[in-house]
Short mmCIF file of C-alpha atoms and ligand atoms in Angstrom, two decimals:
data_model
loop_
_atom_site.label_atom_id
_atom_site.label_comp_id
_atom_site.label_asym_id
_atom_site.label_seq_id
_atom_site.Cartn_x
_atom_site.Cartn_y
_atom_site.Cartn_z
CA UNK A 1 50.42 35.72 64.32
CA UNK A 2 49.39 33.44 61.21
CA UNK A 3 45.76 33.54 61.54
CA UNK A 4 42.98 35.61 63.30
CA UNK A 5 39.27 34.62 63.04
CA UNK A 6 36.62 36.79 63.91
CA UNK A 7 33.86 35.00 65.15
CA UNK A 8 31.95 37.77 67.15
CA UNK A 9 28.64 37.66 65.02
CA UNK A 10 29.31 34.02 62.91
CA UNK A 11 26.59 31.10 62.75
CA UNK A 12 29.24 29.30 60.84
CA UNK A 13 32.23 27.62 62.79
CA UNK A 14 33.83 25.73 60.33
CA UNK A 15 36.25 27.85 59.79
CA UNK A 16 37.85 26.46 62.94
CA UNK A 17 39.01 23.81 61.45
CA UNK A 18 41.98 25.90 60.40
CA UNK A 19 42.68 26.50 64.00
CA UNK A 20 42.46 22.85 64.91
CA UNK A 21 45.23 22.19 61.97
CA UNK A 22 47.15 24.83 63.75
CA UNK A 23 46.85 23.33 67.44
CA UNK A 24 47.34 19.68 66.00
CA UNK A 25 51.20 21.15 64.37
CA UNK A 26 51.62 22.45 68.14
CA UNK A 27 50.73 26.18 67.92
CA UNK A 28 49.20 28.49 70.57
CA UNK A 29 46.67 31.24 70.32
CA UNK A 30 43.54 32.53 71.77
CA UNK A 31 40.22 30.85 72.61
CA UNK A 32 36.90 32.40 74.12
CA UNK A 33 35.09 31.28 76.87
CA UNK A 34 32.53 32.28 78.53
CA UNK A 35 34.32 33.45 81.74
CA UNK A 36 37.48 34.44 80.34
CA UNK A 37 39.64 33.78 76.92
CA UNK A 38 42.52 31.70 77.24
CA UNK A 39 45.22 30.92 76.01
CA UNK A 40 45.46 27.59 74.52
CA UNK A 41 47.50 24.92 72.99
CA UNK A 42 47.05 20.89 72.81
CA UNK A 43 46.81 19.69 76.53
CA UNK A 44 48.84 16.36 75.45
CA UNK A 45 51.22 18.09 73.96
CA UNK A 46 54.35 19.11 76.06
CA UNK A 47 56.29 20.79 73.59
CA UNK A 48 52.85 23.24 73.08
CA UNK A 49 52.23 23.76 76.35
CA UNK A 50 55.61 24.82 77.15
CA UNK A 51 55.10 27.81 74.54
CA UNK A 52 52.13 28.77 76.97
CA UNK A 53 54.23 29.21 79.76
CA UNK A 54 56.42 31.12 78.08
CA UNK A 55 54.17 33.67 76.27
CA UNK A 56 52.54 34.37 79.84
CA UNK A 57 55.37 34.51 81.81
CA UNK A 58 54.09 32.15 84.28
CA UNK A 59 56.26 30.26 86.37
CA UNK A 60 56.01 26.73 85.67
CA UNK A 61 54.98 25.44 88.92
CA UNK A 62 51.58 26.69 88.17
CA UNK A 63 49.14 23.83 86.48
CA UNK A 64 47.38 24.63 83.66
CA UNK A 65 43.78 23.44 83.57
CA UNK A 66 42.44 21.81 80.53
CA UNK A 67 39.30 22.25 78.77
CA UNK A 68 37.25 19.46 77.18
CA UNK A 69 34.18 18.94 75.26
CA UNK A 70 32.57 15.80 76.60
CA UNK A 71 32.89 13.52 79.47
CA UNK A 72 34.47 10.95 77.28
CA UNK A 73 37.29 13.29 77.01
CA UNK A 74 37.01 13.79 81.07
CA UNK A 75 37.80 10.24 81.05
CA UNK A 76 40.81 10.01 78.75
CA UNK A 77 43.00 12.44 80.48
CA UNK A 78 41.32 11.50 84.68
CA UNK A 79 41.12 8.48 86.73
CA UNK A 80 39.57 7.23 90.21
CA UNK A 81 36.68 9.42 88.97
CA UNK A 82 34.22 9.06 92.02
CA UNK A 83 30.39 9.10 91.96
CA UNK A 84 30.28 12.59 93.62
CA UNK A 85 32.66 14.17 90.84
CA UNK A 86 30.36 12.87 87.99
CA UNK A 87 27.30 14.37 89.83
CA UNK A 88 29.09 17.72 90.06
CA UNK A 89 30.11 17.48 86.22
CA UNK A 90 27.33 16.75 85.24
CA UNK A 91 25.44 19.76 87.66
CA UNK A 92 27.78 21.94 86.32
CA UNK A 93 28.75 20.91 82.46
CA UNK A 94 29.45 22.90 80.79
CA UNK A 95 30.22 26.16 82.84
CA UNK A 96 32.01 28.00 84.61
CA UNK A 97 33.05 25.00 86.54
CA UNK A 98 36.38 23.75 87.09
CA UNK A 99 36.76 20.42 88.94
CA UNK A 100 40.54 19.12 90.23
CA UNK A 101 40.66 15.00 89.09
CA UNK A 102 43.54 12.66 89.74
CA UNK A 103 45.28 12.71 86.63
CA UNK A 104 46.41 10.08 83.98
CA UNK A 105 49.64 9.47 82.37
CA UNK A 106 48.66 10.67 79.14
CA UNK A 107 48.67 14.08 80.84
CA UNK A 108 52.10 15.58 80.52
CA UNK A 109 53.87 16.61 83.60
CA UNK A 110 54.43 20.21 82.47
CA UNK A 111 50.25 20.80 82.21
CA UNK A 112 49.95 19.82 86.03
CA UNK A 113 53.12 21.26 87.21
CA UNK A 114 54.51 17.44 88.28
CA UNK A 115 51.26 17.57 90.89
CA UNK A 116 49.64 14.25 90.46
CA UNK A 117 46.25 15.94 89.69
CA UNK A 118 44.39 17.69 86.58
CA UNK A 119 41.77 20.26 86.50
CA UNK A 120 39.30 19.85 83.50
CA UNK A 121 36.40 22.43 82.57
CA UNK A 122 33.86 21.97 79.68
CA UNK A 123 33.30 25.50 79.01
CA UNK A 124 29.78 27.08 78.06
CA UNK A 125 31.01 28.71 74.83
CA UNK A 126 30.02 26.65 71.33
CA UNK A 127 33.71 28.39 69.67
CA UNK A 128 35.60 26.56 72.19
CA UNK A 129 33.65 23.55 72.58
CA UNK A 130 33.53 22.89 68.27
CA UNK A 131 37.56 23.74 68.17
CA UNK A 132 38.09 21.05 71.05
CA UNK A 133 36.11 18.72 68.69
CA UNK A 134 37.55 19.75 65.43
CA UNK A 135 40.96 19.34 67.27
CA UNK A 136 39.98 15.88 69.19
CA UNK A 137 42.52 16.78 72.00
CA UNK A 138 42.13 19.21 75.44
CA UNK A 139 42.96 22.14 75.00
CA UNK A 140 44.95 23.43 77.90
CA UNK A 141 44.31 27.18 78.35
CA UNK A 142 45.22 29.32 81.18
CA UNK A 143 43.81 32.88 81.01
CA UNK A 144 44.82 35.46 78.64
CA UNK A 145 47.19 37.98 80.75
CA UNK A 146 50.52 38.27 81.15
CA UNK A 147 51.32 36.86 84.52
CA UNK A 148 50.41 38.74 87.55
CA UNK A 149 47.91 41.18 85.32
CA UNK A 150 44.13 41.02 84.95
CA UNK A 151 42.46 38.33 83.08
CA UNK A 152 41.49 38.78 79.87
CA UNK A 153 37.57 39.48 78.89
CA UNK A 154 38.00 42.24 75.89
CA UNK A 155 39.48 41.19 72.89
CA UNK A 156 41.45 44.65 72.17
CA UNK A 157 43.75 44.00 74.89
CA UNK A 158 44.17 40.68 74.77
CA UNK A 159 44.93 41.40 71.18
CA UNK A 160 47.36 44.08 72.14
CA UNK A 161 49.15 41.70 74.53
CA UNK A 162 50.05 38.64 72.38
CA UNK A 163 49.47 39.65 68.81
CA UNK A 164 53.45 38.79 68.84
CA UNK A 165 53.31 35.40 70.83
CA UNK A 166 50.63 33.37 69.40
CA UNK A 167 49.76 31.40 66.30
CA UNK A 168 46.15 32.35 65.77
CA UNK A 169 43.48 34.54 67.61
CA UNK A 170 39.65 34.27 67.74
CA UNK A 171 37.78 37.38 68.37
CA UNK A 172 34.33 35.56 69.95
CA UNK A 173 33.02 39.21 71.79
CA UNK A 174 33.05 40.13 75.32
CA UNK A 175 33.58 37.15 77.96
CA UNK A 176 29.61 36.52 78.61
CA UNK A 177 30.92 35.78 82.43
CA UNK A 178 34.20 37.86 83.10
CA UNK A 179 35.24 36.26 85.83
CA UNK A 180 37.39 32.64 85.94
CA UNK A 181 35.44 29.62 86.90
CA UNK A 182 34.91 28.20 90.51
CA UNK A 183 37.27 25.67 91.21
CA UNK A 184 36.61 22.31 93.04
CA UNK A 185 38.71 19.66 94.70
CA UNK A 186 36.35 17.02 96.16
CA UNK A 187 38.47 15.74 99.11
CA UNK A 188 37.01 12.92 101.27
CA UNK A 189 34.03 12.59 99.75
CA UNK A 190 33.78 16.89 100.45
CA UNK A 191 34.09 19.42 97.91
CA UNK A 192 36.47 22.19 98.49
CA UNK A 193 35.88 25.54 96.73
CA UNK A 194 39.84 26.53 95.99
CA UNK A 195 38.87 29.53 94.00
CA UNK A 196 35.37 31.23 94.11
CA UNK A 197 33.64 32.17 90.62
CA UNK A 198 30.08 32.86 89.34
CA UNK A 199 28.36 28.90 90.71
CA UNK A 200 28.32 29.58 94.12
CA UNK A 201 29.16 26.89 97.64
CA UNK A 202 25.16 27.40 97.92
CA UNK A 203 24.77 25.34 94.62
CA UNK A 204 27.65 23.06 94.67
CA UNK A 205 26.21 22.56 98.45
CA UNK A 206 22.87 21.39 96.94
CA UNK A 207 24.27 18.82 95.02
CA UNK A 208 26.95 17.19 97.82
CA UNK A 209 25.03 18.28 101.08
CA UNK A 210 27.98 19.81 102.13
CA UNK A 211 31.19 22.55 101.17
CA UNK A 212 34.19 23.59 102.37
CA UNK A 213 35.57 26.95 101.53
CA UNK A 214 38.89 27.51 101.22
CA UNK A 215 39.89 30.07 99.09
CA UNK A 216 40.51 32.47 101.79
CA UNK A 217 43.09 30.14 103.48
CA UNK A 218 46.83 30.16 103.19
CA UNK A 219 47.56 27.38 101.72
CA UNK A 220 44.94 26.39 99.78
CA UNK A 221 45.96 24.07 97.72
CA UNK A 222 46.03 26.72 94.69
CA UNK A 223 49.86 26.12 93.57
CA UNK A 224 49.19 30.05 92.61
CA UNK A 225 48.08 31.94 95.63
CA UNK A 226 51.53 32.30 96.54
CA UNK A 227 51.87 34.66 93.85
CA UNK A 228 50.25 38.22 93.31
CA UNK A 229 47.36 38.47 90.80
CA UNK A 230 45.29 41.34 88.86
CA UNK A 231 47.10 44.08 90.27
CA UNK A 232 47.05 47.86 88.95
CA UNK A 233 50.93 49.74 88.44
CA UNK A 234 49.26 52.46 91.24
CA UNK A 235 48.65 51.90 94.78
CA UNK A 236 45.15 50.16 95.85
CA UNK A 237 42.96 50.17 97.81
CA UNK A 238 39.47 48.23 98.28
CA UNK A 239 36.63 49.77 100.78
CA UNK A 240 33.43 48.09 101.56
CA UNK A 241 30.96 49.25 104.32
CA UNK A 242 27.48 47.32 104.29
CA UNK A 243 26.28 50.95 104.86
CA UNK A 244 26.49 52.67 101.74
CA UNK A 245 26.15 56.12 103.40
CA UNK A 246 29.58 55.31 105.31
CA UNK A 247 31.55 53.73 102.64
CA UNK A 248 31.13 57.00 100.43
CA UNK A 249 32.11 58.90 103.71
CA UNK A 250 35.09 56.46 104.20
CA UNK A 251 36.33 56.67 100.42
CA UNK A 252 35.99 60.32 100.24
CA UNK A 253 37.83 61.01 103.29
CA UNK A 254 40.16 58.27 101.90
CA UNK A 255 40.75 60.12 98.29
CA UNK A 256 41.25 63.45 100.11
CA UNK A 257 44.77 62.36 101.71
CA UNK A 258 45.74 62.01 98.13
CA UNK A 259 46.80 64.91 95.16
CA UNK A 260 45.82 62.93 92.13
CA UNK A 261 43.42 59.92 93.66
CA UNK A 262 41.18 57.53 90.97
CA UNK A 263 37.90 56.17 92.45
CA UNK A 264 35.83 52.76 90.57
CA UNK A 265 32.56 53.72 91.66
CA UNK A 266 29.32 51.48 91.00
CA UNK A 267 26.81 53.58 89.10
CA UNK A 268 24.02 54.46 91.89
CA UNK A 269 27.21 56.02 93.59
CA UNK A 270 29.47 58.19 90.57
CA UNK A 271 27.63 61.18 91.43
CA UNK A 272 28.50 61.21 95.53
CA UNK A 273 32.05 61.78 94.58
CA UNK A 274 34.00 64.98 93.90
CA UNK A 275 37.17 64.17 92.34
CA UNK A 276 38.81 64.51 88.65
CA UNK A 277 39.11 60.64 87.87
CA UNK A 278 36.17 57.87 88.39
CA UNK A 279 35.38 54.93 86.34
CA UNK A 280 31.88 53.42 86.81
CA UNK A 281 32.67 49.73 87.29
CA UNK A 282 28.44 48.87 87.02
CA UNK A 283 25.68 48.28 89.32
CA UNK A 284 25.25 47.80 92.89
CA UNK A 285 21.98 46.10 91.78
CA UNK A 286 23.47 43.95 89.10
CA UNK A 287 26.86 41.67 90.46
CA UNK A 288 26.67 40.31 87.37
CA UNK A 289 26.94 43.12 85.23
CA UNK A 290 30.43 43.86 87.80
CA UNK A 291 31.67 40.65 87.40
CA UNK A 292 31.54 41.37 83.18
CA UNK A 293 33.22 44.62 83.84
CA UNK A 294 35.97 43.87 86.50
CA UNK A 295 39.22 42.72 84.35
CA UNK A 296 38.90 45.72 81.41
CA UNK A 297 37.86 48.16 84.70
CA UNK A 298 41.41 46.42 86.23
CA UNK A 299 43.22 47.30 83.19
CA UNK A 300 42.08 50.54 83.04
CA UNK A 301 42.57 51.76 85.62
CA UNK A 302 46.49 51.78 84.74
CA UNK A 303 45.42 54.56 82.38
CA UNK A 304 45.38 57.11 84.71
CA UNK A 305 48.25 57.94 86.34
CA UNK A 306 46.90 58.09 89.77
CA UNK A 307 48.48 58.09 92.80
CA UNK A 308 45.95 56.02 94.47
CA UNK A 309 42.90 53.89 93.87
CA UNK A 310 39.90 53.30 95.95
CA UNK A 311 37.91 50.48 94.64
CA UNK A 312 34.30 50.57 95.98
CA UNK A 313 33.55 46.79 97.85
CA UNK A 314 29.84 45.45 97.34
CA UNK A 315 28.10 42.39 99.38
CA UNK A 316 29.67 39.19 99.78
CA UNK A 317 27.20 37.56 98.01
CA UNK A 318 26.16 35.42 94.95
CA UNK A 319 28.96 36.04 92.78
CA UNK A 320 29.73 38.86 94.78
CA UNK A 321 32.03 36.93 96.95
CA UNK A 322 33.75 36.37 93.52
CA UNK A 323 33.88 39.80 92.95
CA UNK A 324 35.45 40.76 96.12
CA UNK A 325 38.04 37.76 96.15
CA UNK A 326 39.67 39.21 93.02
CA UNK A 327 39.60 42.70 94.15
CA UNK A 328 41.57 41.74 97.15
CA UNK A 329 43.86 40.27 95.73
CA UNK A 330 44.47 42.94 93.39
CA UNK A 331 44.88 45.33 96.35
CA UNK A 332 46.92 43.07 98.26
O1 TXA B 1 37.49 30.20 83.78
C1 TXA B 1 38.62 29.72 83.81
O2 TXA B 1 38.95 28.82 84.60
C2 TXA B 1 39.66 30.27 82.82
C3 TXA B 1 39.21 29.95 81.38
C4 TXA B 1 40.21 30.39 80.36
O3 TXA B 1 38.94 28.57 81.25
N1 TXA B 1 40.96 29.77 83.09
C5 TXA B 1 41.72 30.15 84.15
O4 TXA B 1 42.98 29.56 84.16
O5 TXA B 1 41.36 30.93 84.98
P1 TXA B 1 44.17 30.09 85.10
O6 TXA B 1 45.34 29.22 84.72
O7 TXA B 1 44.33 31.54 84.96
O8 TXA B 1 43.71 29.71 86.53
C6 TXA B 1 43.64 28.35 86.91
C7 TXA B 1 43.98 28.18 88.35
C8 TXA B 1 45.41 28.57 88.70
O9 TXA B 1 45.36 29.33 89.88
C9 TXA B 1 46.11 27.24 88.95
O10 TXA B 1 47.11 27.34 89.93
C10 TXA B 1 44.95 26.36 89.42
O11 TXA B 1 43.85 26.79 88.64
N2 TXA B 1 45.17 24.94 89.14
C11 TXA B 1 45.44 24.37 87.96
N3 TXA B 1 45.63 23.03 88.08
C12 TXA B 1 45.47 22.76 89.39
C13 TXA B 1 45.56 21.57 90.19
N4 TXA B 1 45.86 20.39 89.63
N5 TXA B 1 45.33 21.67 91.52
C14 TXA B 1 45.00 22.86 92.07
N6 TXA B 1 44.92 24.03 91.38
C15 TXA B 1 45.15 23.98 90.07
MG1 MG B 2 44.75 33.40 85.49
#
C-alpha cells in the first residue's frame, strides 16, 4: 500500500487530493460509504478496474456499479434516462440508492460485465463524494470483501484483507448504514427492487405508485445471485418465529443436537440461552442498529470454531427485510 489516510475524525478533506492523483495514474484502494466501503478505482478506466476484479476475486461476469457525485456525472456515463429514473434519483440522492441505467460507450465493457446497462449510486458520505470530485471521474467500487465473504463495514478487517492489494486506504469510521444499497431497475415504466437495502419498496412505491420485488426470485436479473454470498467457514443456520417465546424454544432445542454450537442472539434475548458461545448481534427494537452490526457479526463469527450457528431471524420489516435477505443467503 502507498498511502493510508485516516479520516475518521477530519473536518479537512483536502488531503484527498493525493488519492485522486493516485486513482487518475490507475490505482485501487479503499473508499467509505455510508452503507459499506468499497473498493474503488476510475470507472472509465479498464485497465483499473481490471485490478478490482482481481484483488476481490470476483469473477468477471459480475458488473461493478459506479459511484458519482452529481447528476451531471449520471449523465456522462447513462443514456435514455427516463422521467421516472430522475424522480427516483433525485428521491433518493445521495443514499443508499443504487439505480440500473442503460449505459454509454464511455463505460468500459469490463465495469458492466459486457451487459448493456450501468448501475450508478451517489453515496451519502462527504469522503467519497469530495474524492469523486477531486478525481472528476466515477469511481467504480464494489464492496470491500474478498468474494463470497461479508461486506466490509469495519476498517480493521478490511484493512487486514487488502493492506497487500491496494494503492491507498481511507479509514472514514464505521459504515453509518452497514448494509449495501437497494438496487433498482425501472422496467416498463415499473421499478424492480433487485436487491433489498435500508430505502424500502414502501418509499420507492411512494414515488412511482407502484414496485415490483424481485430479489427473492431466481433469476433476478442480479448477474450475482448465482453465486454464494456472506457465508461463515461453519455450518448455518437462520431461525425466525414471529413468536419470540418459540424461536428461543426452537434455537435451543436446535443448539442442543450440537457439541460445540455458536448462537447470534439480539440483546433482549442473550440471557434465554445456555450455551458457551453467543454474540449479541443488537436489538430486536432497533433494525437499524442490526443492520450496522451484521457484516463484522458475519465475520466473527468465523472466530469460533463452532460446529454450528443459529442466527436469530427478526421481522420482515423496514430494513428488516434487508436484514433477513443477507442472512439467508449466508445460510444458504
Ligand atoms: O452500497 C453499495 O451498493 C456498495 C457500496 C460500496 O457502494 N456496493 C456494493 O457493490 O454493494 P457490490 O458490487 O458488492 O454489489 C453490487 C451488486 C452486485 O450484485 C452486482 O451483480 C449488481 O450489483 N450489479 C452491478 N451492475 C449491475 C447491472 N448492470 N445490472 C444488474 N445488477 C448489477
Ligand atoms: Mg458485494
Amino acid at each position: 500500500m502507498k498511502k493510508y489516510l485516516d479520516l475518521k475524525n477530519a473536518n479537512d478533506l483536502t488531503k484527498l487530493k493525493e488519492i485522486a492523483e493516485i486513482i487518475k495514474k490507475s490505482g485501487i484502494g479503499i473508499v467509505p460509504t455510508e452503507t459499506v466501503y468499497g473498493i474503488g478505482a476510475n470507472g472509465l478506466d479498464e485497465k483499473a478496474v481490471e485490478k478490482i476484479y482481481l484483488a476481490k476475486g470476483r469473477k468477471q461476469d459480475n458488473p461493478i456499479n459506479l459511484l458519482v457525485n452529481n447528476i451531471e456525472m449520471v449523465e456522462k456515463v447513462a443514456k435514455n434516462i427516463t422521467e421516472l429514473e430522475y424522480k427516483l434519483m433525485k428521491a433518493f440522492f445521495p443514499g443508499p440508492f443504487t439505480i440500473i441505467l442503460n449505459k454509454k460507450d464511455i463505460v468500459p465493457n469490463i465495469v458492466t460485465a459486457n451487459q448493456n446497462t450501468v448501475g450508478v449510486r451517489m453515496p451519502k458520505n462527504d469522503i467519497a463524494l469530495k474524492l469523486i470530485e477531486y478525481a472528476g471521474v466515477p469511481i467504480a467500487a464494489p464492496s470491500a470483501n474478498i468474494s463470497g465473504k461479508p461486506s466490509g463495514t469495519d476498517f480493521k478487517d478490511i484493512y487486514n484483507d487488502f493492506k497487500d492489494k491496494v494503492d491507498f486506504m481511507i479509514d472514514g469510521g464505521e459504515s453509518n448504514i452497514g448494509i449495501e444499497s437497494t438496487i433498482v431497475k425501472v422496467i416498463d415504466n415499473i421499478p424492480h427492487v433487485l436487491r433489498p437495502g435500508s430505502i424500502t419498496a414502501e418509499e420507492i412505491e411512494k414515488i412511482s405508485g407502484k414496485v415490483i420485488l424481485d430479489y427473492e426470485k431466481i433469476n433476478n436479473n442480479i448477474p450475482s445471485s448465482k453465486y454464494s454470498h456472506y457465508k461463515p467457514n461453519s455450518k448455518c443456520v437462520l431461525v425466525y418465529n414471529e413468536d419470540n417465546e418459540k424461536m428461543i424454544k426452537e434455537i435451543k432445542e436446535l443448539a442442543k443436537k450440537y457439541q460445540n454450537p455458536l448462537i447470534v442472539s439480539t440483546t433482549e434475548n442473550m440471557s434465554n440461552y445456555d450455551v458457551k458461545n453467543i454474540i449479541n448481534i443488537g436489538s430486536r427494537n432497533n433494525l437499524e442498529e442490526i443492520a450496522k452490526n451484521i457484516f463484522s457479526t458475519l465475520r466473527k463469527v468465523d472466530e469460533f470454531s463452532a460446529d454450528i450457528v443459529i442466527f436469530e431471524g427478526v421481522e420482515t420489516k423496514g430494513i428488516g427485510i434487508a436484514i433477513m435477505n443477507r442472512l439467508k443467503k449466508a445460510c444458504m
